[in-house]
Short mmCIF file of C-alpha atoms in Angstrom, two decimals:
data_model
loop_
_atom_site.label_atom_id
_atom_site.label_comp_id
_atom_site.label_asym_id
_atom_site.label_seq_id
_atom_site.Cartn_x
_atom_site.Cartn_y
_atom_site.Cartn_z
CA MET A 25 0.00 0.00 0.00
CA SER A 26 3.01 2.26 0.11
CA ASP A 27 3.14 2.21 -3.69
CA ILE A 28 2.36 5.91 -3.72
CA THR A 29 5.68 6.83 -2.15
CA GLY A 30 7.67 3.64 -2.35
CA ALA A 31 10.80 3.19 -4.43
CA ALA A 32 11.77 0.08 -6.31
CA SER A 33 15.44 1.00 -6.30
CA ILE A 34 17.83 3.82 -5.53
CA ARG A 35 16.46 5.63 -8.59
CA PRO A 36 12.68 5.26 -8.27
CA THR A 37 10.61 4.81 -11.41
CA ILE A 38 7.38 6.60 -12.27
CA ALA A 39 4.32 4.36 -12.59
CA ARG A 40 3.07 4.57 -16.17
CA GLY A 41 1.16 2.35 -18.57
CA GLY A 42 0.63 -1.15 -17.21
CA ALA A 43 2.42 -0.30 -13.95
CA PHE A 44 0.04 2.60 -13.34
CA TYR A 45 -2.93 0.39 -14.20
CA ARG A 46 -1.86 -2.25 -11.65
CA LEU A 47 -1.29 0.47 -9.06
CA VAL A 48 -4.81 1.85 -9.59
CA TRP A 49 -6.25 -1.67 -9.51
CA LYS A 50 -4.58 -2.37 -6.19
CA TRP A 51 -6.02 0.79 -4.63
CA HIS A 52 -9.42 0.01 -6.11
CA PHE A 53 -9.27 -3.45 -4.55
CA LEU A 54 -8.16 -2.21 -1.14
CA ALA A 55 -10.83 0.51 -1.07
CA SER A 56 -13.43 -2.10 -2.04
CA LEU A 57 -12.53 -4.33 0.91
CA TYR A 58 -13.95 -1.67 3.22
CA VAL A 59 -16.56 -0.07 0.97
CA LEU A 60 -18.52 -2.96 -0.57
CA PRO A 61 -20.29 -4.16 2.62
CA PHE A 62 -21.33 -0.56 3.31
CA MET A 63 -22.30 -0.07 -0.33
CA ALA A 64 -24.72 -2.98 -0.11
CA MET A 65 -26.16 -1.76 3.20
CA LEU A 66 -26.54 1.85 2.07
CA SER A 67 -28.14 0.74 -1.20
CA ILE A 68 -30.71 -1.49 0.51
CA THR A 69 -31.66 0.97 3.26
CA GLY A 70 -31.55 3.97 0.94
CA GLY A 71 -33.65 2.14 -1.64
CA LEU A 72 -36.25 1.32 1.01
CA TYR A 73 -36.33 4.89 2.30
CA LEU A 74 -37.17 6.17 -1.19
CA TYR A 75 -40.57 4.57 -0.69
CA LYS A 76 -41.18 5.86 2.81
CA PRO A 77 -44.58 7.49 1.98
CA GLN A 78 -45.87 4.33 0.28
CA ILE A 79 -44.57 1.99 2.99
CA GLU A 80 -45.96 4.09 5.82
CA ASN A 81 -49.32 4.53 4.10
CA TRP A 82 -49.53 0.74 3.90
CA LEU A 83 -48.25 0.02 7.41
CA TYR A 84 -50.15 2.76 9.21
CA ALA A 85 -53.27 3.24 7.10
CA ASP A 86 -55.49 2.70 10.15
CA ARG A 87 -53.90 5.67 11.93
CA PHE A 88 -53.43 7.95 8.92
CA TYR A 89 -57.03 7.90 7.67
CA VAL A 90 -60.51 8.19 9.15
CA GLU A 91 -64.03 8.42 7.75
CA ALA A 92 -64.81 12.04 6.90
CA GLN A 93 -67.57 13.78 8.83
CA GLU A 94 -69.16 17.19 8.62
CA THR A 95 -67.49 19.10 11.47
CA ALA A 96 -64.03 18.70 13.00
CA LEU A 97 -63.29 19.54 16.61
CA PRO A 98 -60.84 22.35 17.37
CA ILE A 99 -57.26 21.14 17.37
CA ALA A 100 -56.90 22.62 20.87
CA VAL A 101 -59.52 20.10 22.05
CA GLN A 102 -57.60 17.27 20.40
CA ILE A 103 -54.35 18.38 22.06
CA ALA A 104 -56.11 18.59 25.45
CA GLN A 105 -57.39 15.03 24.98
CA LEU A 106 -53.86 13.81 24.31
CA ASP A 107 -52.53 15.67 27.34
CA THR A 108 -55.22 14.14 29.54
CA PHE A 109 -54.76 10.52 28.54
CA VAL A 110 -51.05 10.39 27.66
CA GLY A 111 -49.40 13.57 28.94
CA ILE A 112 -47.36 16.19 27.10
CA SER A 113 -44.13 17.50 28.57
CA ARG A 114 -43.19 19.35 25.39
CA MET A 115 -45.27 20.15 22.32
CA ARG A 116 -43.07 19.83 19.24
CA ALA A 117 -45.38 20.15 16.25
CA VAL A 118 -48.93 19.90 14.99
CA ILE A 119 -49.63 18.65 11.48
CA PRO A 120 -53.27 19.50 10.69
CA PRO A 121 -55.20 17.14 8.37
CA VAL A 122 -54.52 17.84 4.68
CA SER A 123 -57.92 16.45 3.70
CA PRO A 124 -61.20 15.49 5.43
CA GLU A 125 -60.04 11.83 5.43
CA HIS A 126 -56.77 12.47 7.26
CA THR A 127 -56.06 12.39 10.98
CA THR A 128 -54.37 15.11 13.00
CA ARG A 129 -50.76 14.25 13.82
CA ILE A 130 -49.09 15.58 16.95
CA GLU A 131 -45.36 15.35 17.65
CA PHE A 132 -44.58 15.69 21.35
CA ASN A 133 -42.51 14.51 24.30
CA THR A 134 -44.17 12.25 26.85
CA PRO A 135 -43.79 12.95 30.58
CA GLN A 136 -40.94 10.41 30.45
CA GLY A 137 -39.20 12.50 27.79
CA VAL A 138 -39.84 10.09 24.92
CA ARG A 139 -40.22 11.85 21.58
CA SER A 140 -43.44 10.46 20.13
CA TYR A 141 -46.17 10.80 17.53
CA ALA A 142 -49.90 10.68 18.16
CA TRP A 143 -52.67 10.33 15.56
CA ILE A 144 -56.03 11.76 16.57
CA ASN A 145 -59.46 11.52 14.97
CA PRO A 146 -60.29 15.18 14.23
CA TYR A 147 -64.04 14.55 14.52
CA THR A 148 -64.13 12.71 17.87
CA ALA A 149 -60.72 13.57 19.45
CA ASP A 150 -60.17 9.85 19.93
CA ILE A 151 -56.47 8.97 20.17
CA ILE A 152 -55.98 6.38 17.46
CA ALA A 153 -52.33 5.57 18.16
CA VAL A 154 -49.27 6.81 20.02
CA GLN A 155 -45.80 5.60 19.11
CA ALA A 156 -42.27 6.59 20.02
CA ARG A 157 -40.54 8.15 17.02
CA ASP A 158 -37.47 5.94 17.38
CA THR A 159 -39.59 2.78 17.04
CA MET A 160 -41.14 3.81 13.72
CA LEU A 161 -39.92 1.42 11.02
CA MET A 162 -38.79 4.01 8.48
CA HIS A 163 -37.09 6.08 11.18
CA GLN A 164 -35.08 2.99 12.11
CA VAL A 165 -34.21 2.44 8.44
CA GLN A 166 -33.05 6.06 8.22
CA LYS A 167 -30.95 5.75 11.38
CA PHE A 168 -29.37 2.52 10.19
CA HIS A 169 -28.65 4.13 6.82
CA GLY A 170 -26.91 7.08 8.43
CA GLU A 171 -25.29 5.70 11.57
CA LEU A 172 -25.76 1.91 11.76
CA LEU A 173 -27.83 2.54 14.93
CA LEU A 174 -24.50 3.28 16.67
CA GLY A 175 -24.87 7.04 17.13
CA ASP A 176 -21.91 9.32 16.50
CA ILE A 177 -19.46 6.43 16.13
CA GLY A 178 -21.61 4.83 13.46
CA THR A 179 -21.84 8.05 11.47
CA LYS A 180 -18.04 8.17 11.19
CA PHE A 181 -17.89 4.63 9.79
CA VAL A 182 -20.62 5.41 7.26
CA GLU A 183 -19.00 8.70 6.26
CA LEU A 184 -15.61 7.02 5.86
CA ALA A 185 -17.24 4.42 3.61
CA ALA A 186 -18.90 7.16 1.55
CA HIS A 187 -15.57 8.97 1.12
CA TRP A 188 -13.75 5.82 0.08
CA ALA A 189 -16.66 4.86 -2.20
CA VAL A 190 -15.85 7.98 -4.22
CA ILE A 191 -12.25 6.75 -4.52
CA MET A 192 -13.47 3.28 -5.43
CA LEU A 193 -15.70 4.59 -8.20
CA VAL A 194 -13.06 6.96 -9.58
CA THR A 195 -10.40 4.23 -9.69
CA GLY A 196 -13.00 1.85 -11.09
CA ALA A 197 -13.69 4.26 -13.93
CA VAL A 198 -9.95 4.34 -14.72
CA LEU A 199 -9.85 0.53 -14.77
CA TRP A 200 -13.00 0.30 -16.86
CA TRP A 201 -11.71 2.56 -19.65
CA PRO A 202 -10.50 0.43 -22.61
CA ARG A 203 -6.75 -0.04 -22.97
CA GLY A 204 -4.69 -1.24 -25.91
CA ALA A 205 -6.75 -3.39 -28.27
CA GLN A 206 -9.82 -3.37 -26.03
CA ARG A 207 -12.97 -1.84 -27.47
CA LEU A 208 -15.42 0.46 -25.71
CA ARG A 209 -18.40 -1.62 -26.76
CA ASP A 210 -16.85 -4.72 -25.19
CA ARG A 211 -16.30 -2.97 -21.86
CA ALA A 212 -19.89 -1.70 -21.87
CA ALA A 213 -21.48 -4.98 -23.02
CA LEU A 214 -24.11 -6.75 -20.95
CA PRO A 215 -22.74 -9.95 -19.40
CA ARG A 216 -23.86 -13.19 -20.99
CA LEU A 217 -25.19 -15.97 -18.84
CA PRO A 218 -22.48 -18.60 -18.34
CA LYS A 219 -22.98 -21.90 -20.15
CA ASN A 220 -20.45 -23.81 -18.09
CA GLN A 221 -18.44 -23.57 -14.89
CA SER A 222 -15.37 -22.08 -16.59
CA ALA A 223 -17.43 -19.19 -17.96
CA LYS A 224 -18.71 -18.09 -14.56
CA ARG A 225 -15.63 -16.06 -13.72
CA GLY A 226 -15.91 -14.08 -16.94
CA PHE A 227 -19.62 -13.55 -16.31
CA TRP A 228 -19.10 -12.06 -12.85
CA ARG A 229 -16.17 -9.96 -14.05
CA GLN A 230 -18.25 -8.52 -16.90
CA MET A 231 -21.22 -8.01 -14.56
CA HIS A 232 -18.94 -5.99 -12.28
CA LEU A 233 -17.61 -3.97 -15.22
CA PHE A 234 -21.10 -3.24 -16.55
CA THR A 235 -22.68 -2.27 -13.21
CA GLY A 236 -19.57 -0.31 -12.27
CA MET A 237 -19.86 1.76 -15.45
CA LEU A 238 -23.47 2.65 -14.60
CA ALA A 239 -22.62 3.17 -10.92
CA VAL A 240 -20.17 5.95 -11.73
CA VAL A 241 -22.97 7.81 -13.50
CA LEU A 242 -25.81 7.08 -11.06
CA ILE A 243 -24.28 6.39 -7.63
CA LEU A 244 -21.52 9.01 -7.54
CA PRO A 245 -24.00 11.95 -7.59
CA ILE A 246 -25.97 10.32 -4.76
CA LEU A 247 -22.81 9.93 -2.68
CA VAL A 248 -21.81 13.56 -3.23
CA SER A 249 -25.31 14.89 -2.52
CA GLY A 250 -25.34 12.99 0.79
CA LEU A 251 -22.08 14.50 2.07
CA PRO A 252 -23.75 17.64 3.54
CA TRP A 253 -25.47 15.33 6.06
CA THR A 254 -22.20 13.95 7.38
CA ASP A 255 -20.38 15.02 10.53
CA VAL A 256 -16.92 15.81 9.19
CA TRP A 257 -17.52 16.88 5.58
CA GLY A 258 -20.93 18.38 6.33
CA GLY A 259 -19.65 20.06 9.48
CA GLY A 260 -16.81 21.61 7.49
CA LEU A 261 -19.25 22.89 4.89
CA ASN A 262 -21.38 24.43 7.64
CA LYS A 263 -18.33 26.26 9.00
CA ILE A 264 -17.48 27.60 5.55
CA GLN A 265 -21.08 28.76 5.13
CA GLU A 266 -20.97 30.55 8.48
CA ILE A 267 -17.71 32.30 7.59
CA THR A 268 -18.92 33.32 4.12
CA GLY A 269 -22.46 34.20 5.19
CA THR A 270 -23.99 31.63 2.84
CA GLN A 271 -25.83 29.52 5.43
CA SER A 272 -29.55 28.85 5.22
CA LYS A 273 -31.86 31.57 6.52
CA SER A 274 -34.25 28.94 7.87
CA LEU A 275 -35.55 29.55 11.40
CA ARG A 276 -36.30 25.85 11.84
CA PHE A 277 -33.21 24.85 13.82
CA GLY A 278 -32.64 27.46 16.48
CA GLY A 279 -32.85 30.56 14.34
CA SER A 280 -33.65 33.96 15.82
CA VAL A 281 -37.44 33.70 15.89
CA PRO A 282 -39.23 37.00 16.63
CA LYS A 283 -41.42 37.17 19.71
CA SER A 284 -45.04 38.18 19.88
CA SER A 285 -45.75 41.88 20.39
CA THR A 286 -47.15 41.22 23.88
CA ASP A 287 -47.27 38.45 26.46
CA THR A 288 -50.93 38.77 27.39
CA GLY A 289 -54.19 38.08 25.62
CA GLU A 290 -56.09 35.19 24.07
CA PRO A 291 -53.93 33.14 21.69
CA ILE A 292 -55.30 32.46 18.24
CA ALA A 293 -56.22 28.87 17.35
CA VAL A 294 -54.02 26.52 15.33
CA GLU A 295 -56.73 26.50 12.66
CA GLN A 296 -56.35 30.27 12.29
CA VAL A 297 -52.60 29.86 11.86
CA ALA A 298 -53.26 27.32 9.09
CA ALA A 299 -55.74 29.74 7.49
CA ILE A 300 -53.11 32.49 7.51
CA ALA A 301 -50.65 30.12 5.84
CA ALA A 302 -53.21 29.24 3.17
CA ALA A 303 -53.88 32.94 2.56
CA GLN A 304 -50.12 33.43 2.15
CA GLY A 305 -50.05 30.72 -0.50
CA LEU A 306 -48.08 28.09 1.45
CA ALA A 307 -48.39 24.53 0.17
CA THR A 308 -49.74 21.79 2.44
CA PRO A 309 -48.98 19.89 4.59
CA TYR A 310 -48.28 22.40 7.33
CA GLU A 311 -46.02 21.81 10.31
CA ILE A 312 -46.96 24.18 13.12
CA ARG A 313 -45.05 24.69 16.35
CA PRO A 314 -47.14 26.37 19.04
CA PRO A 315 -45.34 28.94 21.23
CA ARG A 316 -43.79 27.59 24.41
CA LYS A 317 -43.85 30.88 26.33
CA ALA A 318 -46.33 33.69 26.87
CA ASP A 319 -44.36 36.06 24.64
CA GLY A 320 -43.51 33.39 22.07
CA ALA A 321 -44.86 33.13 18.54
CA TYR A 322 -46.15 30.42 16.26
CA TRP A 323 -43.52 29.01 13.91
CA MET A 324 -44.75 27.10 10.92
CA ARG A 325 -43.57 25.84 7.55
CA SER A 326 -44.80 24.10 4.48
CA ALA A 327 -43.59 20.49 4.69
CA SER A 328 -44.02 20.04 0.93
CA VAL A 329 -41.39 17.85 -0.75
CA ASN A 330 -41.01 20.65 -3.29
CA ARG A 331 -38.11 22.64 -1.89
CA TYR A 332 -39.19 25.82 -3.69
CA ALA A 333 -42.51 25.64 -1.82
CA GLN A 334 -40.93 25.25 1.63
CA SER A 335 -41.69 28.67 3.07
CA GLU A 336 -41.65 29.48 6.78
CA LEU A 337 -43.79 31.90 8.74
CA VAL A 338 -43.52 33.33 12.27
CA ILE A 339 -46.95 34.48 13.46
CA ASP A 340 -47.86 36.55 16.51
CA GLN A 341 -49.82 34.21 18.77
CA TYR A 342 -52.26 36.94 19.80
CA SER A 343 -52.80 39.19 16.80
CA GLY A 344 -52.06 36.76 13.98
CA ALA A 345 -49.64 39.26 12.45
CA ILE A 346 -46.84 37.82 10.32
CA LEU A 347 -43.60 38.64 12.13
CA ALA A 348 -41.24 36.97 9.65
CA ARG A 349 -41.30 35.02 6.44
CA VAL A 350 -38.51 32.99 4.86
CA ASP A 351 -38.90 31.57 1.37
CA PHE A 352 -36.58 29.03 -0.21
CA THR A 353 -35.39 31.59 -2.74
CA ASP A 354 -34.31 33.91 0.10
CA ASN A 355 -31.43 31.54 0.79
CA PRO A 356 -27.98 32.06 -0.76
CA GLY A 357 -27.10 29.93 -3.78
CA VAL A 358 -24.86 27.59 -1.76
CA ALA A 359 -27.66 26.88 0.74
CA GLN A 360 -30.14 26.31 -2.09
CA ALA A 361 -27.77 23.92 -3.89
CA LYS A 362 -27.19 22.01 -0.65
CA SER A 363 -30.94 21.68 -0.05
CA LEU A 364 -31.66 20.63 -3.63
CA GLY A 365 -28.88 18.06 -3.40
CA ILE A 366 -30.52 16.55 -0.33
CA SER A 367 -33.85 16.58 -2.16
CA PHE A 368 -32.22 14.68 -5.04
CA HIS A 369 -30.63 12.23 -2.59
CA GLN A 370 -34.08 11.45 -1.14
CA GLY A 371 -35.68 11.04 -4.57
CA GLU A 372 -37.88 14.14 -4.21
CA LEU A 373 -36.35 16.63 -6.62
CA TYR A 374 -38.18 15.71 -9.81
CA GLY A 375 -40.92 13.35 -8.80
CA TRP A 376 -41.18 9.73 -9.87
CA ALA A 377 -38.33 10.09 -12.35
CA ASN A 378 -36.01 10.86 -9.43
CA VAL A 379 -37.40 7.92 -7.44
CA ALA A 380 -36.92 5.60 -10.42
CA GLN A 381 -33.38 6.85 -11.04
CA ASN A 382 -32.34 6.39 -7.41
CA THR A 383 -34.03 2.99 -7.30
CA VAL A 384 -31.91 1.84 -10.24
CA ALA A 385 -28.86 3.24 -8.44
CA ALA A 386 -29.78 1.28 -5.29
CA VAL A 387 -30.12 -1.95 -7.27
CA LEU A 388 -26.80 -1.23 -8.98
CA GLY A 389 -25.15 -0.71 -5.59
CA VAL A 390 -26.23 -4.17 -4.43
CA VAL A 391 -25.29 -5.90 -7.70
CA LEU A 392 -21.96 -4.06 -7.81
CA SER A 393 -21.16 -5.21 -4.27
CA VAL A 394 -22.16 -8.82 -4.90
CA SER A 395 -20.45 -9.08 -8.29
CA GLY A 396 -17.28 -7.48 -6.92
CA PHE A 397 -17.17 -9.95 -4.04
CA VAL A 398 -17.90 -12.98 -6.23
CA ALA A 399 -15.39 -11.93 -8.90
CA TRP A 400 -12.73 -11.49 -6.21
CA TRP A 401 -13.58 -14.79 -4.52
CA MET A 402 -13.30 -16.71 -7.79
CA ARG A 403 -10.04 -14.97 -8.77
CA ARG A 404 -8.13 -15.05 -5.49
CA PRO A 405 -5.50 -17.74 -4.92
CA ARG A 406 -6.47 -20.30 -2.29
CA GLY A 407 -5.50 -19.15 1.19
CA SER A 408 -4.75 -15.58 0.11
CA LEU A 409 -6.55 -12.25 -0.08
CA GLY A 410 -5.49 -12.03 -3.70
CA VAL A 411 -4.27 -8.45 -3.51
CA PRO A 412 -3.55 -7.30 -7.10
CA ALA A 413 0.14 -7.26 -7.97
CA ALA A 414 1.56 -3.73 -8.20
CA PRO A 415 5.11 -2.42 -8.59
CA ASP A 416 6.91 -0.31 -6.03
CA ALA A 417 6.97 2.94 -7.97
CA GLN A 418 6.24 6.60 -7.60
CA VAL A 419 3.24 8.24 -9.18
CA SER A 420 3.63 11.20 -11.52
CA TRP A 421 3.16 14.76 -10.29
CA PRO A 422 -0.29 15.17 -11.91
CA VAL A 423 -1.53 11.98 -10.23
CA ALA A 424 0.03 13.07 -6.93
CA ALA A 425 -1.79 16.39 -7.25
CA VAL A 426 -5.09 14.55 -7.77
CA ILE A 427 -4.42 12.42 -4.67
CA VAL A 428 -3.63 15.46 -2.52
CA THR A 429 -6.74 17.23 -3.83
CA MET A 430 -8.92 14.24 -2.95
CA MET A 431 -7.37 14.14 0.54
CA ILE A 432 -8.31 17.79 1.02
CA LEU A 433 -11.81 17.52 -0.44
CA LEU A 434 -12.50 14.27 1.44
CA PRO A 435 -10.80 14.80 4.81
CA LEU A 436 -11.60 11.35 6.19
CA VAL A 437 -9.87 9.86 3.14
CA GLY A 438 -6.83 12.00 3.91
CA ALA A 439 -6.76 11.05 7.60
CA SER A 440 -7.33 7.35 6.94
CA LEU A 441 -4.81 7.30 4.10
CA ILE A 442 -2.11 8.76 6.32
CA ALA A 443 -2.95 6.20 9.02
CA VAL A 444 -2.93 3.30 6.55
CA LEU A 445 0.37 4.37 4.98
CA ALA A 446 1.90 4.58 8.45
CA LEU A 447 0.61 1.10 9.28
CA ASP A 448 1.89 -0.18 5.95
CA TRP A 449 5.35 1.25 6.51
CA PHE A 450 5.78 0.16 10.14
CA VAL A 451 3.63 -3.01 10.32
CA PHE A 452 2.27 -4.45 7.07
CA ARG A 453 5.61 -4.45 5.25
CA LYS A 454 7.21 -6.51 8.02
CA LEU A 455 4.30 -8.96 8.12
CA GLY A 456 3.98 -9.15 4.34
CA TRP A 457 0.29 -8.17 4.38
CA PHE A 458 -1.52 -6.56 1.41
CA ARG A 459 1.48 -7.12 -0.85
CA GLY A 460 0.68 -8.52 -4.27
CA ALA A 461 3.22 -10.78 -5.87
CA SER A 462 5.25 -9.22 -8.67
CA ALA A 463 3.79 -9.82 -12.09
CA PRO A 464 5.04 -8.68 -15.48
CA HIS A 465 1.55 -8.31 -16.91
CA ALA A 466 -1.55 -6.41 -15.87
CA ALA A 467 -4.02 -8.76 -14.29
CA GLU A 468 -7.60 -8.29 -15.32
#
């Protein structure tokens, strides 16, 4: 693994041609050892999460829908019913029904501090269901996708895998590109089903080549668009946005929300807040946060999947006056691009076409992982990892510049690469690990 800086002799050679190819292949292989299990997991969980609305509508239809009646009870009555029979230590949000057939959804903390959802019949105030947010199936899928259900430690492993997946795909693209007498159409050809045992290796190799080609086009954008969610890369981007004044103007996460003009009087009803939002042209569904203090104000937003429709309002709880409004287009270009990237990542940016595209990418991620593992398993020598043979040679300055750039742009890659090179130099070399046997030809 020290091929980047190693020297084959007193006068080190520069890796070019077949030597460079074998060097890239070795790094592709080593990156894949860590990435492929995560690639399969992220593809499966991410693919499932694309269909969150459909899955939840099927799983929770009995709590999402009721039979429509003529007159709904005030939402304040419904909240009081929940407080009486369950208890509310903190009111987080109210999502009024978007149609006569929908229930009212309340997000709140129980007296035990458990963040929960409640679904209430708007016509009878009956509490249909109460469930802790962390036990909701799709919330668990999301948490596993982002942190392996391991909290902050898990997020670092997932982020490291995402960073190295970029390296894996870039090196894979270099390996995929035809060399010598190879033809582009052969590299891009669909694999043929094997007719005998000896043809299976070629089948899995071609399957990996074909899915890898598509993965570079479809999976790489998903990986990049997910980076703003991560701790290290996303945290760094947030710092840059703060320094440059390009952060989101959203008041959703601890922004400076204006207070009501007074701290006395009769608060307006949640229904009136929703009516104000409708008059302002906000798209449903609405997420409304009632004020927590006497001088507080209502905060609300459109929870539409259309990012351009996600406006926020701050409304005086006594007079109904609009104290602040933030529209998506009020945000700087960097913040808008970040938000749209997340929308793309979740399959929401351009409707079913986005869902279909990301679904194909998820399937590709699984097939790429399986085909890569099978192709390696069938190729490797018995009793060995089968690390691709690569010469001890230096890379050229342009390639070194690319490597340094990637280490800067993907900081976890840089940190892990330095750690791995140190281990290679002081440990792996002495033990003979991860060293491919010398070979005069480029293995395929």
